[in-house]
Amino acid sequence: MEANKIKGESKSIVLSNGVELTYCERGETHTEIMVCGAFYFHTAMPLVEKLAERYHVYGIVMRFDGEASEKNADGTIHWGRQWGKDIYDFVQSMGIKRFHYFGKCHGTVPGWYFVKEHPEMLLSFSSFFLAPHVRPQNSNHWFELLSGNDTTEMMRVAMKKPEGLKAKMEEMAAIGDNASNPAIPQYAASPEKLWESKEKCEKALKTLSVPIGYLFGSEDPLFDDYLDSNLFAIRNTKGAHTVILEGERHLMELDEPDRVVREVFSFIDGI
């Protein structure tokens, strides 16, 4: 059980395939459900708590090990699809039929899995700080920062408020070194890999039926790393709602959780 990846009360469930998933549950008095996937819920918990003021929120930890049914042709695990399949199995086990999905960065990948495989289950999808990448990458600043040795510099670029650094460092100490896992760069920033080709992903963006909300920060290095793809998604995702917040960086859920949640609610209210 990966309880250390959740700050506060956590639960677990054993799926029919024997895999154990750790999750948090907030806002149980609400009837409308929102599902969130993430590698961990520490500095993101204020955001979860604010979402739970309006929704019954399930925050599910995306795993890196255990039994896997989603494989590549060479037999290796397709973690992008596996994260989506895990959450599908979770909502099935819970008897959840339809829900809103919220994902931030890597947490968007299961949402895109549902867009592709089970769109009828999604009431809406808040795909924040990340869109599928169907155009060539512009730069690699974000992952260079992640793989570097200067954690303080990476955090400075990632957040506006210096006081957030202490909380982020405490989070990293609690969860361990996720950045060394090859699933991080290979699948976490690449929801387009859920499709057989970028061309098929592009076609899906232009024809999808799920309400999609995009949010980006103007000073997020990951936004610039995939600038051409992000602009393409903004302009070509059918019916998309898009907001670019001036001055916000990649960890805006830590800097400005209220601002992020306001954009979630604004998007859903406008559907």
PDB file of C-alpha atoms in Angstrom, residues 14-266:
ATOM      1  CA  VAL A  14      -7.872  -4.688  -4.223  1.00  0.00           C
ATOM      2  CA  LEU A  15      -9.131  -4.989  -7.793  1.00  0.00           C
ATOM      3  CA  SER A  16     -10.417  -8.201  -9.354  1.00  0.00           C
ATOM      4  CA  ASN A  17      -6.961  -8.804 -10.887  1.00  0.00           C
ATOM      5  CA  GLY A  18      -5.336  -8.701  -7.435  1.00  0.00           C
ATOM      6  CA  VAL A  19      -3.770  -5.253  -7.867  1.00  0.00           C
ATOM      7  CA  GLU A  20      -4.024  -2.966  -4.827  1.00  0.00           C
ATOM      8  CA  LEU A  21      -4.637   0.730  -5.456  1.00  0.00           C
ATOM      9  CA  THR A  22      -4.254   3.463  -2.863  1.00  0.00           C
ATOM     10  CA  TYR A  23      -6.642   6.394  -2.939  1.00  0.00           C
ATOM     11  CA  CYS A  24      -8.058   9.296  -0.965  1.00  0.00           C
ATOM     12  CA  GLU A  25     -11.721  10.202  -0.759  1.00  0.00           C
ATOM     13  CA  ARG A  26     -13.087  13.639   0.072  1.00  0.00           C
ATOM     14  CA  GLY A  27     -16.457  15.380  -0.189  1.00  0.00           C
ATOM     15  CA  GLU A  28     -18.466  12.220   0.445  1.00  0.00           C
ATOM     16  CA  THR A  29     -21.676  14.185   1.050  1.00  0.00           C
ATOM     17  CA  HIS A  30     -21.852  15.263  -2.602  1.00  0.00           C
ATOM     18  CA  THR A  31     -23.584  13.123  -5.224  1.00  0.00           C
ATOM     19  CA  GLU A  32     -21.654  14.316  -8.292  1.00  0.00           C
ATOM     20  CA  ILE A  33     -18.330  12.514  -8.645  1.00  0.00           C
ATOM     21  CA  MET A  34     -14.907  13.740  -9.714  1.00  0.00           C
ATOM     22  CA  VAL A  35     -12.006  11.350 -10.234  1.00  0.00           C
ATOM     23  CA  CYS A  36      -8.364  12.471 -10.133  1.00  0.00           C
ATOM     24  CA  GLY A  37      -5.260  10.453 -10.929  1.00  0.00           C
ATOM     25  CA  ALA A  38      -1.747  11.380  -9.783  1.00  0.00           C
ATOM     26  CA  PHE A  39       1.553   9.833  -8.770  1.00  0.00           C
ATOM     27  CA  TYR A  40       1.050  11.322  -5.285  1.00  0.00           C
ATOM     28  CA  PHE A  41      -1.246  13.621  -3.307  1.00  0.00           C
ATOM     29  CA  HIS A  42       0.759  15.873  -0.988  1.00  0.00           C
ATOM     30  CA  THR A  43       1.089  19.475  -2.126  1.00  0.00           C
ATOM     31  CA  ALA A  44      -1.943  18.817  -4.350  1.00  0.00           C
ATOM     32  CA  MET A  45      -4.163  18.016  -1.357  1.00  0.00           C
ATOM     33  CA  PRO A  46      -5.342  21.642  -0.892  1.00  0.00           C
ATOM     34  CA  LEU A  47      -6.575  21.469  -4.479  1.00  0.00           C
ATOM     35  CA  VAL A  48      -8.347  18.156  -3.808  1.00  0.00           C
ATOM     36  CA  GLU A  49      -9.967  19.611  -0.694  1.00  0.00           C
ATOM     37  CA  LYS A  50     -11.238  22.608  -2.643  1.00  0.00           C
ATOM     38  CA  LEU A  51     -12.623  20.403  -5.422  1.00  0.00           C
ATOM     39  CA  ALA A  52     -14.359  18.424  -2.679  1.00  0.00           C
ATOM     40  CA  GLU A  53     -16.325  21.512  -1.649  1.00  0.00           C
ATOM     41  CA  ARG A  54     -18.460  20.772  -4.697  1.00  0.00           C
ATOM     42  CA  TYR A  55     -17.771  17.152  -5.719  1.00  0.00           C
ATOM     43  CA  HIS A  56     -17.308  13.706  -4.223  1.00  0.00           C
ATOM     44  CA  VAL A  57     -13.621  13.368  -5.104  1.00  0.00           C
ATOM     45  CA  TYR A  58     -11.593  10.182  -5.488  1.00  0.00           C
ATOM     46  CA  GLY A  59      -7.837  10.752  -5.786  1.00  0.00           C
ATOM     47  CA  ILE A  60      -6.174   7.583  -7.090  1.00  0.00           C
ATOM     48  CA  VAL A  61      -2.436   6.906  -6.931  1.00  0.00           C
ATOM     49  CA  MET A  62      -0.995   5.922 -10.313  1.00  0.00           C
ATOM     50  CA  ARG A  63       1.372   2.987  -9.774  1.00  0.00           C
ATOM     51  CA  PHE A  64       4.674   1.856 -11.325  1.00  0.00           C
ATOM     52  CA  ASP A  65       4.709  -1.843 -10.473  1.00  0.00           C
ATOM     53  CA  GLY A  66       2.570  -4.949 -10.023  1.00  0.00           C
ATOM     54  CA  GLU A  67       0.573  -7.023 -12.481  1.00  0.00           C
ATOM     55  CA  ALA A  68      -0.118  -5.360 -15.811  1.00  0.00           C
ATOM     56  CA  SER A  69      -2.472  -6.209 -18.654  1.00  0.00           C
ATOM     57  CA  GLU A  70      -1.529  -3.354 -20.984  1.00  0.00           C
ATOM     58  CA  LYS A  71       1.548  -4.320 -22.954  1.00  0.00           C
ATOM     59  CA  ASN A  72       3.539  -3.042 -25.909  1.00  0.00           C
ATOM     60  CA  ALA A  73       4.338  -5.316 -28.836  1.00  0.00           C
ATOM     61  CA  ASP A  74       7.720  -6.143 -27.263  1.00  0.00           C
ATOM     62  CA  GLY A  75       6.091  -7.253 -24.015  1.00  0.00           C
ATOM     63  CA  THR A  76       7.015  -4.207 -21.950  1.00  0.00           C
ATOM     64  CA  ILE A  77       4.294  -2.457 -19.978  1.00  0.00           C
ATOM     65  CA  HIS A  78       2.469   0.427 -21.638  1.00  0.00           C
ATOM     66  CA  TRP A  79       2.117   2.450 -18.454  1.00  0.00           C
ATOM     67  CA  GLY A  80       0.005   5.144 -20.070  1.00  0.00           C
ATOM     68  CA  ARG A  81      -2.704   2.630 -20.893  1.00  0.00           C
ATOM     69  CA  GLN A  82      -2.201   0.757 -17.620  1.00  0.00           C
ATOM     70  CA  TRP A  83      -2.884   3.877 -15.536  1.00  0.00           C
ATOM     71  CA  GLY A  84      -6.102   4.386 -17.472  1.00  0.00           C
ATOM     72  CA  LYS A  85      -7.117   0.745 -17.177  1.00  0.00           C
ATOM     73  CA  ASP A  86      -6.449   0.799 -13.426  1.00  0.00           C
ATOM     74  CA  ILE A  87      -8.772   3.753 -12.943  1.00  0.00           C
ATOM     75  CA  TYR A  88     -11.371   2.135 -15.199  1.00  0.00           C
ATOM     76  CA  ASP A  89     -11.219  -0.991 -13.022  1.00  0.00           C
ATOM     77  CA  PHE A  90     -11.441   1.227  -9.928  1.00  0.00           C
ATOM     78  CA  VAL A  91     -14.606   3.056 -11.009  1.00  0.00           C
ATOM     79  CA  GLN A  92     -16.148  -0.242 -12.112  1.00  0.00           C
ATOM     80  CA  SER A  93     -15.439  -1.742  -8.695  1.00  0.00           C
ATOM     81  CA  MET A  94     -16.973   1.309  -7.018  1.00  0.00           C
ATOM     82  CA  GLY A  95     -20.076   1.158  -9.196  1.00  0.00           C
ATOM     83  CA  ILE A  96     -19.376   4.605 -10.656  1.00  0.00           C
ATOM     84  CA  LYS A  97     -21.099   5.072 -14.018  1.00  0.00           C
ATOM     85  CA  ARG A  98     -20.306   8.682 -14.975  1.00  0.00           C
ATOM     86  CA  PHE A  99     -17.964  11.254 -13.524  1.00  0.00           C
ATOM     87  CA  HIS A 100     -15.891  14.363 -14.089  1.00  0.00           C
ATOM     88  CA  TYR A 101     -12.172  13.722 -14.486  1.00  0.00           C
ATOM     89  CA  PHE A 102      -9.505  16.177 -13.365  1.00  0.00           C
ATOM     90  CA  GLY A 103      -5.834  15.667 -14.143  1.00  0.00           C
ATOM     91  CA  LYS A 104      -2.771  17.833 -13.759  1.00  0.00           C
ATOM     92  CA  CYS A 105       0.236  17.087 -16.019  1.00  0.00           C
ATOM     93  CA  HIS A 106       0.913  13.327 -15.702  1.00  0.00           C
ATOM     94  CA  GLY A 107      -2.506  12.987 -14.085  1.00  0.00           C
ATOM     95  CA  THR A 108      -4.184  13.840 -17.391  1.00  0.00           C
ATOM     96  CA  VAL A 109      -3.061  10.572 -19.004  1.00  0.00           C
ATOM     97  CA  PRO A 110      -5.864   8.404 -17.503  1.00  0.00           C
ATOM     98  CA  GLY A 111      -8.363  11.052 -18.588  1.00  0.00           C
ATOM     99  CA  TRP A 112      -7.191  10.759 -22.164  1.00  0.00           C
ATOM    100  CA  TYR A 113      -7.471   6.974 -21.839  1.00  0.00           C
ATOM    101  CA  PHE A 114     -11.168   7.444 -21.025  1.00  0.00           C
ATOM    102  CA  VAL A 115     -11.546   9.888 -23.925  1.00  0.00           C
ATOM    103  CA  LYS A 116     -10.269   7.162 -26.234  1.00  0.00           C
ATOM    104  CA  GLU A 117     -11.747   4.020 -24.695  1.00  0.00           C
ATOM    105  CA  HIS A 118     -14.786   5.030 -22.607  1.00  0.00           C
ATOM    106  CA  PRO A 119     -15.901   8.557 -23.541  1.00  0.00           C
ATOM    107  CA  GLU A 120     -19.489   7.806 -22.535  1.00  0.00           C
ATOM    108  CA  MET A 121     -18.371   7.711 -18.892  1.00  0.00           C
ATOM    109  CA  LEU A 122     -16.982  11.264 -18.838  1.00  0.00           C
ATOM    110  CA  LEU A 123     -19.173  14.214 -17.890  1.00  0.00           C
ATOM    111  CA  SER A 124     -16.172  16.471 -18.452  1.00  0.00           C
ATOM    112  CA  PHE A 125     -12.381  16.323 -18.550  1.00  0.00           C
ATOM    113  CA  SER A 126     -10.171  19.042 -17.075  1.00  0.00           C
ATOM    114  CA  SER A 127      -6.834  18.393 -18.815  1.00  0.00           C
ATOM    115  CA  PHE A 128      -4.705  20.935 -16.994  1.00  0.00           C
ATOM    116  CA  PHE A 129      -1.185  22.024 -17.967  1.00  0.00           C
ATOM    117  CA  LEU A 130      -0.995  19.267 -20.598  1.00  0.00           C
ATOM    118  CA  ALA A 131      -2.464  18.349 -23.973  1.00  0.00           C
ATOM    119  CA  PRO A 132      -1.616  15.538 -26.410  1.00  0.00           C
ATOM    120  CA  HIS A 133       1.503  16.303 -28.423  1.00  0.00           C
ATOM    121  CA  VAL A 134       0.922  15.815 -32.130  1.00  0.00           C
ATOM    122  CA  ARG A 135       3.563  18.261 -33.350  1.00  0.00           C
ATOM    123  CA  PRO A 136       7.370  18.119 -32.977  1.00  0.00           C
ATOM    124  CA  GLN A 137       8.740  19.034 -29.546  1.00  0.00           C
ATOM    125  CA  ASN A 138      10.115  22.587 -29.367  1.00  0.00           C
ATOM    126  CA  SER A 139      12.616  22.125 -26.509  1.00  0.00           C
ATOM    127  CA  ASN A 140      13.314  19.920 -23.500  1.00  0.00           C
ATOM    128  CA  HIS A 141      13.826  22.422 -20.705  1.00  0.00           C
ATOM    129  CA  TRP A 142      11.449  20.809 -18.192  1.00  0.00           C
ATOM    130  CA  PHE A 143      12.893  17.290 -18.300  1.00  0.00           C
ATOM    131  CA  GLU A 144      16.440  18.667 -18.327  1.00  0.00           C
ATOM    132  CA  LEU A 145      15.575  20.421 -15.069  1.00  0.00           C
ATOM    133  CA  LEU A 146      14.049  17.228 -13.649  1.00  0.00           C
ATOM    134  CA  SER A 147      17.129  15.178 -14.494  1.00  0.00           C
ATOM    135  CA  GLY A 148      19.600  17.800 -13.231  1.00  0.00           C
ATOM    136  CA  ASN A 149      21.192  18.052  -9.809  1.00  0.00           C
ATOM    137  CA  ASP A 150      20.016  21.567  -8.931  1.00  0.00           C
ATOM    138  CA  THR A 151      16.662  20.874  -7.272  1.00  0.00           C
ATOM    139  CA  THR A 152      16.415  24.435  -5.952  1.00  0.00           C
ATOM    140  CA  GLU A 153      16.752  25.877  -9.459  1.00  0.00           C
ATOM    141  CA  MET A 154      14.149  23.445 -10.790  1.00  0.00           C
ATOM    142  CA  MET A 155      11.719  24.501  -8.083  1.00  0.00           C
ATOM    143  CA  ARG A 156      12.441  28.182  -8.668  1.00  0.00           C
ATOM    144  CA  VAL A 157      11.461  27.796 -12.299  1.00  0.00           C
ATOM    145  CA  ALA A 158       8.462  25.615 -11.419  1.00  0.00           C
ATOM    146  CA  MET A 159       6.807  27.869  -8.823  1.00  0.00           C
ATOM    147  CA  LYS A 160       6.293  31.564  -8.092  1.00  0.00           C
ATOM    148  CA  LYS A 161       6.204  31.587  -4.302  1.00  0.00           C
ATOM    149  CA  PRO A 162       9.470  30.807  -2.449  1.00  0.00           C
ATOM    150  CA  GLU A 163       7.545  29.549   0.578  1.00  0.00           C
ATOM    151  CA  GLY A 164       6.307  26.646  -1.533  1.00  0.00           C
ATOM    152  CA  LEU A 165       9.824  25.225  -1.788  1.00  0.00           C
ATOM    153  CA  LYS A 166       9.784  23.828   1.759  1.00  0.00           C
ATOM    154  CA  ALA A 167       6.478  22.038   1.163  1.00  0.00           C
ATOM    155  CA  LYS A 168       7.690  20.612  -2.144  1.00  0.00           C
ATOM    156  CA  MET A 169      10.954  19.360  -0.648  1.00  0.00           C
ATOM    157  CA  GLU A 170       9.023  17.695   2.188  1.00  0.00           C
ATOM    158  CA  GLU A 171       6.802  16.059  -0.411  1.00  0.00           C
ATOM    159  CA  MET A 172       9.778  14.727  -2.349  1.00  0.00           C
ATOM    160  CA  ALA A 173      11.309  13.318   0.831  1.00  0.00           C
ATOM    161  CA  ALA A 174       8.038  11.531   1.652  1.00  0.00           C
ATOM    162  CA  ILE A 175       7.426   9.956  -1.749  1.00  0.00           C
ATOM    163  CA  GLY A 176      10.958   9.088  -2.829  1.00  0.00           C
ATOM    164  CA  ASP A 177      12.646   9.545  -6.183  1.00  0.00           C
ATOM    165  CA  ASN A 178       9.899   9.142  -8.790  1.00  0.00           C
ATOM    166  CA  ALA A 179      11.922  10.992 -11.421  1.00  0.00           C
ATOM    167  CA  SER A 180      14.247   8.002 -11.897  1.00  0.00           C
ATOM    168  CA  ASN A 181      11.383   5.815 -13.116  1.00  0.00           C
ATOM    169  CA  PRO A 182      11.468   5.485 -16.925  1.00  0.00           C
ATOM    170  CA  ALA A 183       7.668   5.704 -17.048  1.00  0.00           C
ATOM    171  CA  ILE A 184       7.908   9.383 -16.078  1.00  0.00           C
ATOM    172  CA  PRO A 185       9.328  10.828 -19.326  1.00  0.00           C
ATOM    173  CA  GLN A 186       8.087   8.012 -21.559  1.00  0.00           C
ATOM    174  CA  TYR A 187       4.390   8.172 -20.702  1.00  0.00           C
ATOM    175  CA  ALA A 188       3.696  10.895 -18.134  1.00  0.00           C
ATOM    176  CA  ALA A 189       3.932  13.800 -20.572  1.00  0.00           C
ATOM    177  CA  SER A 190       2.757  11.881 -23.620  1.00  0.00           C
ATOM    178  CA  PRO A 191      -0.994  11.184 -23.684  1.00  0.00           C
ATOM    179  CA  GLU A 192      -0.759  10.921 -27.470  1.00  0.00           C
ATOM    180  CA  LYS A 193       0.946   7.536 -26.935  1.00  0.00           C
ATOM    181  CA  LEU A 194      -2.448   6.110 -26.017  1.00  0.00           C
ATOM    182  CA  TRP A 195      -3.216   6.182 -29.743  1.00  0.00           C
ATOM    183  CA  GLU A 196      -1.551   4.000 -32.367  1.00  0.00           C
ATOM    184  CA  SER A 197      -0.164   7.098 -34.105  1.00  0.00           C
ATOM    185  CA  LYS A 198      -0.094  10.866 -33.777  1.00  0.00           C
ATOM    186  CA  GLU A 199      -2.300  11.052 -36.842  1.00  0.00           C
ATOM    187  CA  LYS A 200      -5.018   9.032 -35.100  1.00  0.00           C
ATOM    188  CA  CYS A 201      -4.672  11.181 -31.982  1.00  0.00           C
ATOM    189  CA  GLU A 202      -5.012  14.323 -34.101  1.00  0.00           C
ATOM    190  CA  LYS A 203      -8.169  12.959 -35.705  1.00  0.00           C
ATOM    191  CA  ALA A 204      -9.580  12.138 -32.269  1.00  0.00           C
ATOM    192  CA  LEU A 205      -9.002  15.709 -31.063  1.00  0.00           C
ATOM    193  CA  LYS A 206     -10.953  17.069 -34.001  1.00  0.00           C
ATOM    194  CA  THR A 207     -13.908  14.720 -33.557  1.00  0.00           C
ATOM    195  CA  LEU A 208     -14.242  13.980 -29.839  1.00  0.00           C
ATOM    196  CA  SER A 209     -17.505  14.330 -27.927  1.00  0.00           C
ATOM    197  CA  VAL A 210     -16.203  14.831 -24.377  1.00  0.00           C
ATOM    198  CA  PRO A 211     -16.115  18.432 -23.052  1.00  0.00           C
ATOM    199  CA  ILE A 212     -12.421  19.274 -22.635  1.00  0.00           C
ATOM    200  CA  GLY A 213     -11.012  22.089 -20.517  1.00  0.00           C
ATOM    201  CA  TYR A 214      -7.383  23.144 -20.977  1.00  0.00           C
ATOM    202  CA  LEU A 215      -5.451  25.299 -18.529  1.00  0.00           C
ATOM    203  CA  PHE A 216      -1.871  26.451 -19.028  1.00  0.00           C
ATOM    204  CA  GLY A 217       0.493  28.820 -17.251  1.00  0.00           C
ATOM    205  CA  SER A 218       2.259  31.387 -19.394  1.00  0.00           C
ATOM    206  CA  GLU A 219       5.560  30.811 -17.533  1.00  0.00           C
ATOM    207  CA  ASP A 220       5.419  27.010 -17.411  1.00  0.00           C
ATOM    208  CA  PRO A 221       8.534  25.613 -19.151  1.00  0.00           C
ATOM    209  CA  LEU A 222       6.593  22.479 -20.118  1.00  0.00           C
ATOM    210  CA  PHE A 223       4.094  24.672 -21.983  1.00  0.00           C
ATOM    211  CA  ASP A 224       6.960  26.132 -24.039  1.00  0.00           C
ATOM    212  CA  ASP A 225       8.636  22.751 -24.540  1.00  0.00           C
ATOM    213  CA  TYR A 226       5.520  21.617 -26.429  1.00  0.00           C
ATOM    214  CA  LEU A 227       4.348  25.013 -27.626  1.00  0.00           C
ATOM    215  CA  ASP A 228       3.423  23.948 -31.176  1.00  0.00           C
ATOM    216  CA  SER A 229       1.485  20.936 -29.918  1.00  0.00           C
ATOM    217  CA  ASN A 230      -0.297  22.969 -27.261  1.00  0.00           C
ATOM    218  CA  LEU A 231      -1.341  25.643 -29.741  1.00  0.00           C
ATOM    219  CA  PHE A 232      -2.531  22.955 -32.128  1.00  0.00           C
ATOM    220  CA  ALA A 233      -4.610  21.325 -29.376  1.00  0.00           C
ATOM    221  CA  ILE A 234      -6.073  24.659 -28.288  1.00  0.00           C
ATOM    222  CA  ARG A 235      -7.128  25.449 -31.855  1.00  0.00           C
ATOM    223  CA  ASN A 236      -8.197  21.983 -32.986  1.00  0.00           C
ATOM    224  CA  THR A 237      -9.761  20.161 -30.041  1.00  0.00           C
ATOM    225  CA  LYS A 238     -13.459  20.100 -30.838  1.00  0.00           C
ATOM    226  CA  GLY A 239     -15.381  22.397 -28.495  1.00  0.00           C
ATOM    227  CA  ALA A 240     -12.438  22.903 -26.135  1.00  0.00           C
ATOM    228  CA  HIS A 241     -12.454  25.534 -23.390  1.00  0.00           C
ATOM    229  CA  THR A 242      -8.964  27.025 -22.941  1.00  0.00           C
ATOM    230  CA  VAL A 243      -7.441  29.428 -20.418  1.00  0.00           C
ATOM    231  CA  ILE A 244      -3.823  30.608 -20.261  1.00  0.00           C
ATOM    232  CA  LEU A 245      -3.066  32.199 -16.897  1.00  0.00           C
ATOM    233  CA  GLU A 246      -0.476  34.962 -17.151  1.00  0.00           C
ATOM    234  CA  GLY A 247       2.457  34.531 -14.792  1.00  0.00           C
ATOM    235  CA  GLU A 248       1.602  31.027 -13.603  1.00  0.00           C
ATOM    236  CA  ARG A 249       4.175  28.229 -13.634  1.00  0.00           C
ATOM    237  CA  HIS A 250       4.094  24.453 -13.630  1.00  0.00           C
ATOM    238  CA  LEU A 251       3.322  24.077  -9.924  1.00  0.00           C
ATOM    239  CA  MET A 252       0.415  26.493  -9.920  1.00  0.00           C
ATOM    240  CA  GLU A 253      -1.619  23.980  -7.913  1.00  0.00           C
ATOM    241  CA  LEU A 254       0.833  24.748  -5.094  1.00  0.00           C
ATOM    242  CA  ASP A 255       1.102  28.495  -5.784  1.00  0.00           C
ATOM    243  CA  GLU A 256      -2.572  29.209  -6.467  1.00  0.00           C
ATOM    244  CA  PRO A 257      -4.893  26.255  -5.705  1.00  0.00           C
ATOM    245  CA  ASP A 258      -7.898  28.589  -5.445  1.00  0.00           C
ATOM    246  CA  ARG A 259      -7.197  29.970  -8.904  1.00  0.00           C
ATOM    247  CA  VAL A 260      -6.859  26.500 -10.407  1.00  0.00           C
ATOM    248  CA  VAL A 261     -10.100  25.263  -8.841  1.00  0.00           C
ATOM    249  CA  ARG A 262     -11.962  28.373  -9.993  1.00  0.00           C
ATOM    250  CA  GLU A 263     -10.979  27.486 -13.543  1.00  0.00           C
ATOM    251  CA  VAL A 264     -12.216  23.901 -13.090  1.00  0.00           C
ATOM    252  CA  PHE A 265     -15.592  25.154 -11.866  1.00  0.00           C
ATOM    253  CA  SER A 266     -15.792  27.846 -14.530  1.00  0.00           C
TER     254      SER A 266
END
